[in-house]
Structure formats: structure tokens, C-alpha cells
Amino acid sequence: MANLGGVGLQVDGLKDVQKALRDVDKALPRELRKANLAAAEIVAVEARRLAPHQSGRLKKSIKAQADQRSASVKVGTPSRTPYAGPAIWGWGSKRNPRPQGGWQPRNLFAQRALGNKHKQVSKAYEKAVDQLTKRNL
């Protein structure tokens, strides 16, 4: 798991749950993907709220993604929002205090979104996995 800005969320025992679900029914891991997507969407909504707003493209580019093993929030696309990286990580340094386009401070809004919602994400994910296991095991 990548640790970006010191914020992350890891689920212990996820592989065991996946294996147990697969043993019961081959379609059940797809249900786990839906639980991952719902957890990622909680963070994506908060990230949209915290994102800097000039044209609105950066907010529109924030998407929740998930598969059976992980969930993530994607910010920006290279073609439509090439400035997403500098908007998050900043632009310029002590060596180059006046970069082309002007200096921009860091704005770790996506990491703050996970930090703000990590308890809600944990509870929602735990509830979804409990429902899956009770229903099928």
C-alpha cells in the first residue's frame, strides 16, 4: 500500500475473507468490489468538497475506483487536468522559487479527505463485509 502524505487505510484479513467467499460462491468477490467502491466513494465526496476550485475541472475529475482487493480515489487525468499533480503536491522549490507558471504551495486535499473520513470508511467497510459473511457463510 502506498503511503502518501502519511495517510492510509489497510484492512487486515482481507485475503482470508476473499478466499472464504470464493469457496462459497464464485460471484461473491464481486460483492466485495462493491463494498470497496462504496468505501472509496465516501472519500471521493469529501475530496471533491476540499478540492481547490477555479474552473471546476479538478473537482469533476475526482473518481472512486475499486477492485476486489483495493479501493482508491483518482484525482485528475493527464489530458483534461494536467495541473492536478502540481495542485496537490505544489510547484516550485527553494532552488527554483519562481517556476514557470508561478509558485504554488502543496494542497493535500485528497489525503485530508481520507483523514477526515477514515472512521466512517472503516465502519462502512466493516458493515459491508459483515453483511456478506452473514448472508453467505
Protein backbone atom coordinates (compact mmCIF):
# COMPACT_ATOMS: atom_id res chain seq x y z
CA MET A 1 0.00 0.00 0.00
CA ALA A 2 1.37 3.40 -0.92
CA ASN A 3 1.73 5.80 1.97
CA LEU A 4 1.07 9.23 0.50
CA GLY A 5 1.29 12.07 2.94
CA GLY A 6 1.22 9.76 5.95
CA VAL A 7 -2.43 8.77 5.44
CA GLY A 8 -3.60 5.30 4.51
CA LEU A 9 -6.07 2.62 5.41
CA GLN A 10 -5.33 -1.10 5.42
CA VAL A 11 -7.72 -3.97 6.07
CA ASP A 12 -6.20 -6.95 7.85
CA GLY A 13 -7.51 -10.39 6.89
CA LEU A 14 -8.95 -9.30 3.54
CA LYS A 15 -7.32 -12.20 1.67
CA ASP A 16 -8.90 -14.69 4.08
CA VAL A 17 -12.34 -13.17 3.54
CA GLN A 18 -11.85 -13.28 -0.24
CA LYS A 19 -10.84 -16.93 -0.14
CA ALA A 20 -13.79 -17.87 2.07
CA LEU A 21 -16.20 -16.03 -0.22
CA ARG A 22 -14.70 -17.65 -3.31
CA ASP A 23 -15.07 -21.10 -1.74
CA VAL A 24 -18.79 -20.49 -1.16
CA ASP A 25 -19.62 -18.89 -4.49
CA LYS A 26 -17.50 -17.59 -7.37
CA ALA A 27 -19.65 -14.44 -7.72
CA LEU A 28 -19.25 -13.24 -4.13
CA PRO A 29 -15.89 -11.48 -4.58
CA ARG A 30 -17.72 -9.14 -6.95
CA GLU A 31 -19.81 -8.11 -3.97
CA LEU A 32 -16.57 -7.29 -2.17
CA ARG A 33 -15.68 -4.97 -5.06
CA LYS A 34 -18.95 -3.11 -4.48
CA ALA A 35 -18.06 -2.70 -0.79
CA ASN A 36 -14.63 -1.32 -1.80
CA LEU A 37 -16.24 1.10 -4.24
CA ALA A 38 -18.70 2.35 -1.63
CA ALA A 39 -15.82 2.99 0.79
CA ALA A 40 -13.85 4.85 -1.88
CA GLU A 41 -16.88 6.95 -2.80
CA ILE A 42 -17.10 8.28 0.77
CA VAL A 43 -13.56 9.63 0.43
CA ALA A 44 -14.17 10.91 -3.13
CA VAL A 45 -17.14 13.02 -1.99
CA GLU A 46 -15.02 14.58 0.77
CA ALA A 47 -12.13 15.16 -1.66
CA ARG A 48 -14.46 16.98 -4.06
CA ARG A 49 -15.57 19.20 -1.20
CA LEU A 50 -11.96 20.04 -0.22
CA ALA A 51 -10.52 20.41 -3.74
CA PRO A 52 -9.37 23.86 -4.88
CA HIS A 53 -11.86 25.46 -7.25
CA GLN A 54 -11.00 27.63 -10.21
CA SER A 55 -12.65 26.14 -13.29
CA GLY A 56 -14.26 23.13 -11.60
CA ARG A 57 -12.42 20.59 -13.78
CA LEU A 58 -10.32 19.27 -10.92
CA LYS A 59 -13.42 18.56 -8.80
CA LYS A 60 -15.13 16.82 -11.71
CA SER A 61 -12.06 14.65 -12.30
CA ILE A 62 -12.14 13.06 -8.83
CA LYS A 63 -13.33 9.47 -9.21
CA ALA A 64 -13.62 6.47 -6.89
CA GLN A 65 -12.12 3.23 -8.21
CA ALA A 66 -12.17 -0.28 -6.79
CA ASP A 67 -11.44 -3.91 -7.48
CA GLN A 68 -11.73 -6.99 -5.28
CA ARG A 69 -8.53 -6.21 -3.36
CA SER A 70 -8.34 -2.45 -3.12
CA ALA A 71 -10.08 0.88 -3.43
CA SER A 72 -8.63 4.23 -4.45
CA VAL A 73 -9.57 7.76 -5.36
CA LYS A 74 -8.17 9.07 -8.63
CA VAL A 75 -7.59 12.80 -8.98
CA GLY A 76 -7.08 14.27 -12.44
CA THR A 77 -6.34 12.95 -15.90
CA PRO A 78 -3.28 13.85 -17.97
CA SER A 79 -5.31 15.15 -20.90
CA ARG A 80 -8.01 17.16 -19.12
CA THR A 81 -6.33 18.24 -15.88
CA PRO A 82 -2.55 18.15 -16.35
CA TYR A 83 -2.23 20.57 -13.42
CA ALA A 84 -3.66 18.05 -10.91
CA GLY A 85 -0.21 16.94 -9.71
CA PRO A 86 1.06 20.47 -9.01
CA ALA A 87 -2.31 21.38 -7.46
CA ILE A 88 -1.80 18.60 -4.90
CA TRP A 89 1.98 18.39 -4.44
CA GLY A 90 2.86 22.03 -5.12
CA TRP A 91 5.07 23.68 -7.69
CA GLY A 92 8.41 25.37 -7.16
CA SER A 93 11.12 24.95 -4.53
CA LYS A 94 13.85 26.80 -2.65
CA ARG A 95 16.18 26.18 -5.59
CA ASN A 96 13.61 27.37 -8.10
CA PRO A 97 11.43 29.90 -6.25
CA ARG A 98 9.93 31.29 -9.46
CA PRO A 99 8.98 28.38 -11.71
CA GLN A 100 7.16 28.79 -14.99
CA GLY A 101 3.51 29.42 -14.17
CA GLY A 102 4.24 30.75 -10.69
CA TRP A 103 4.86 29.19 -7.32
CA GLN A 104 2.09 27.06 -5.81
CA PRO A 105 2.00 25.60 -2.28
CA ARG A 106 1.04 21.99 -1.55
CA ASN A 107 -2.62 21.24 -1.03
CA LEU A 108 -3.01 17.63 0.11
CA PHE A 109 -6.81 17.71 -0.07
CA ALA A 110 -7.18 14.05 -1.08
CA GLN A 111 -5.09 12.90 1.88
CA ARG A 112 -7.03 15.20 4.22
CA ALA A 113 -10.27 13.73 2.84
CA LEU A 114 -9.17 10.24 3.88
CA GLY A 115 -8.00 11.56 7.22
CA ASN A 116 -11.38 13.23 7.81
CA LYS A 117 -13.44 10.21 6.80
CA HIS A 118 -11.31 7.23 7.88
CA LYS A 119 -13.65 6.25 10.75
CA GLN A 120 -16.71 6.42 8.51
CA VAL A 121 -14.92 4.39 5.81
CA SER A 122 -13.84 1.76 8.34
CA LYS A 123 -17.37 1.40 9.73
CA ALA A 124 -18.99 1.22 6.29
CA TYR A 125 -16.48 -1.35 5.07
CA GLU A 126 -16.78 -3.44 8.22
CA LYS A 127 -20.58 -3.38 7.94
CA ALA A 128 -20.50 -4.44 4.27
CA VAL A 129 -18.09 -7.32 4.93
CA ASP A 130 -20.15 -8.45 7.94
CA GLN A 131 -23.31 -8.48 5.82
CA LEU A 132 -21.55 -10.50 3.12
CA THR A 133 -20.23 -13.07 5.54
CA LYS A 134 -23.51 -13.42 7.49
CA ARG A 135 -25.52 -13.79 4.32
CA ASN A 136 -23.30 -16.37 2.71
CA LEU A 137 -21.29 -18.22 5.32
